[in-house]
Each structure stands twice: as C-alpha cells, then as structure tokens.
Amino acid sequence: MAVSRATFFYNQALCQLAAKAPTGSPAGPLDLMPELLDELIFTSAAGFAGQPALLTPEKGLDYGELAELVGRAATGLQDLGVERFTRVAILAPKSVDTVAAFFAVARAGGIFVPVNPLLKAHQVGHILRDSGARVLIVNAARLPGIQGELEQCPELRQVVVLGKGAATGQNRSWDDVGATPAGGAAIGRLSTDPVSIFYTSGSTGSPKGVILSHLNMVTGAHSVASYLQNNSADRLLSVLPFSFDYGFSQLTTAFSVGASVRLLNYLFPQDVLKAGAEGITGLAGVPPLWLQLLDSSWPEAMRRDLRYITNSGGALPVSAVRRLQELLPSTDIYLMYGLTEAFRSSFLPPGELDQRPTSMGKAIPNAEILVVRPDGSECDAEETGELVHCGPLVAQGYWADEERTLARFKPAPRRLAGLPLPELAVWSGDLVRRDADGYLYFVGRNDELIKTSGYRVSPTEVEEALYGSGRIAGAVVFGIPDTALGQTVVAIVEATAGQSAEDAPVLDYCRRELANYMVPARLVWLEDLPRNPNGKLDRNHIVASYRQQLESSE
C-alpha cells in the first residue's frame, strides 16, 4: 500500500504521539520527563548540577557546565543562521566540544548529522550533499583532507572548526561560537520535529540517512535506561562512534538519568581496559571488540565496578558469552538487537542468558515486535518470518528518499478497527523466529546487506569502488560468516581486458576509497563471470556457487 510523503509523516506523528510515555521510568530523582533531546541535559542539570556529565583525560564538565556550554553554543549557531530544520554535519572525534555541538544544534532547532571519522573524503562529501548540510562542524586535523569535497557542496554556507586557533578565512572557530552569551532555546519546536539524521548503508546504493525525531531519541533513552536500571551513580564508557546510533545512545541514556560518560577514542583493546578501570559501571560494545578482549587481563577494579555490559551490532558467539561470564562473574550481560530505523528493538534479560544464549530476547519497553509472513500475517511459534518493529521508536523515514522509505516503512501488520489511518512500522529485512515462550532468535537476512564489525555495508557501494579501480570488469560482493566480525566482505571479480588478476592494486584502491571495514577481505578472480540472457551478472547464481565454497575454506 503506497502512501504519499505527506501522509507518511502525518502517520508517523500520530503513532508516536499516541505512545509518548515509555513503559517504566529510569531510576533517579527527576520528576520531569523531557520531550526535547537537549532537555535531557538541562533537566539533569537541574537535579545534578555538580554531577560529572562528561569525562576525558584532558577535560571534564559537570551537568551545570555542560548545560551552560550547550546554551551558549546554541545561541552562537543561531547567529550563524541555524534555525528550525537546518542540517548541521559534525565530523570530529569524541570530545567534550563534539558532544556539546550535537546538543547545541538540537537546542538551536537544527538537525545534526553525525559523520563517521573513518569515512573517506568522497563519502563525507556524499553525506554533506545528500543531507543538504548548511553548516559543517569539523576538527582542524580533518579539514584539509576534505576541502575539495566542500567545494562541491553548494548548500554549505559555513564551516566551524574545532581546535584553538584553527579557523582561517571565512571559517569560524568553535571557541568563538561557544563564547556567545546564551539567549535561550529555540521557539516553537515540537517533540516530533526531526533532530538527527544517521547515515547507514542499505543493501543497494549509497548510504541513506535515517531521520530521528526528538521523541524517537528521548523515548529510546528512557526505555533503555529503564531495563538497564541506569541511575545517576553510573559511569558509562563511550567506545563506539557517535555516528553509530548505538554509540550515540550512550550519551542519551546517561543524560536521561544524570549519569556520567567517559569519552574514549581508542586505538587498541588495552586502551578500553585501562579506561574501564576508572570506576566504569556500564560498557557497550560490538562482537569484534568483545572477541578482542576475551584473552586480555582485565583490571581488578573493572571486574569489581562493572555493573553491566551490552552487545549489539551482531550476534555474539556462545563461546564468547561463556568466556565473558567467566571473566566478569559479577557483571550483568545484556544481549541486544537494534535497527537504526527504530533505535533498539529487543534485549535478553541477563537471567535468561544461561538458558537462551543465542536469543535476541523480547521487545524493549515501549516497542512492539512482530514476526510476519510475506503476506503480513503473524507467524506461529518456531516459524521463520520478517521482524517488524512498531511503536514510537520507529524513525521518520530516509532523508530525501521517498522510494526507499515507502519500501521499508509500511503499515503495521496489526490494525485497530476504526483507525482511519494506518500506523507505520519498520519492516527490518531481518528473518527471525519466536519460540513458544516469546523469545526471538536471529535467522538471517532477506536482502544482500552485509553486517560486519557492527556496521552495515552495501554490496553495491563496495562494487562501485572495485569498478573505480579501473582493473575490474565485473564484481559481485557478499558476506560470509565470520566468528569475530559477524560477516566478512568477499568479492567475486573479473579483470578488465588487458589487466592481470592482482589483488594488491585493487585492494589498495579500495582502501583509499572506502572505510576500512568495507574493504573486501578476499578477492576471487574468474576469467568470465556468469551472466543471464540479458547480459547482466547472474548475481544469485554467483553467490550460490561460491558462498558455500568460501565458507568451507575459512
């Protein structure tokens, strides 16, 4: 059932407003329920003004100081022309100022667009152009490498540079923006206004921007804080990138209860353990990180203080779960499943871990998870179907992409008789089954999306890079299971006439064009890739022929 763009967003507002209050409330003395993302900080400042909000080895801010900085920076951004719905891209490693920038954009009425620091210049350029960003906040070290792309972004009006003395020419300094006297929050904002666009790969084409509202993010923060039992005494270690919604949620979850966040840009797994010994009580990770830490020597202080860990971004092998239980006998382990299009969908209570170590758990508070057949009817117990997420956490669609939005965001399978307009749900593309007790288990994908290292990778985007090397005449990219990464990116390729079948120059080109996690781990060269009668690559035949062979050779 196709719906117009106007009806789509109207429906989203209806379904979100109908389920505004999350089930369960986070621990803490706060009586107010913030409706806008930046109010998480200001509400916590009212109750925990002197409580540390952000911690780094160089600098830290308590809630009162963070609220003051966000207020000043919001006014400074408004002076630069940021108003309701202005897109502001933020490309910088974790720092106090980076965090303040996100929430200042929200307070100014804008929409922040986190950009992964791992992305190459042309990938950054795509996000800037696709989102229509009018302002870019970037750290000084990264600016020279993307200058050429900025010249190809016609809607970009202002660059703000993080770092003392870094601004030159028409660029503005973040220190100057943050020094503006605070003038109050933007007027006329709604909780259903979009506040962020998180870019994520799909199974085809360039990365697409998932639009999240204030309500999406605030409701998600309170939902997660409720089942993790977060409170103002918690100190969370932030190791995941802010461009990853799971990483960004470490901020929102903490700020919703007045907890502290220790920011970490780590290079080696040991950096995580070193920072974890600083009284950390909560740590979120993805399977590759946990697998790297299994054979490490965990500091006794971390083993003592760590109240919980969480895993998302891919399934954690049972052997790894058991090893983590041995290493952290007093720590609760939460296995979770989430979608950028719906923030978080399910979690497994730690008490069920021994009995169901491969389960994704059940729906988080304020979410409804259905398992459906292709016709939309609900599956029976132990029957495989597509996971469909309903409720106020469902995003507002893909930025400037009506076709892909209407393909993924569709009317919910259940519909209350008498409602003239359907509730929209996100149809995940993930195949799952539900056991007789209601617990969910991941089965696979019904599209070609590759999940590796906690990221989602588009085969098409990798194939485009392979073709761009000038040495490839045909390419089919897919993922094969990998214990550490979830999936490994592999490519079946055919050399361009006159070119030799050499891995090195092709992979070197890919490393220049793609983030490291997207680069194929293996190339398989064929003289002639199979094609169908229309002359197109026979993708299904190629994948079916070589996937099993590659899996067995690993």
Coordinates of C-alpha atoms in Angstrom, one line a residue, residues 34 46 82 100 107 120 132 148 157-158 168 205 220 227 229 287 315 322 335 337 348 365 383 407 447 527 544:
P34 CA 12.0 15.9 28.9
A46 CA 18.5 21.0 37.5
V82 CA 21.0 27.8 12.2
A100 CA 28.2 19.9 23.1
R107 CA 18.7 23.3 21.1
K120 CA 36.9 8.8 3.2
G132 CA 21.8 19.4 2.3
G148 CA 38.0 19.5 -2.2
R157 CA 27.3 28.0 3.9
Q158 CA 29.6 27.9 7.0
T168 CA 41.1 30.7 8.9
G205 CA 23.2 2.2 -3.4
G220 CA 14.6 5.4 23.4
Y227 CA 15.8 -2.0 31.6
Q229 CA 18.4 0.2 35.6
P287 CA 31.2 -8.5 18.8
A315 CA 25.4 -11.9 17.3
R322 CA 30.6 -18.1 28.3
L335 CA 22.4 -9.2 24.5
Y337 CA 19.2 -6.3 18.8
L348 CA 17.7 -10.5 26.6
P365 CA 9.8 -1.2 26.8
E383 CA 8.1 -20.3 12.2
A407 CA 9.7 0.2 0.7
D447 CA 18.3 -9.0 1.3
E527 CA 38.0 -15.3 -16.3
A544 CA 25.0 -19.5 -4.5

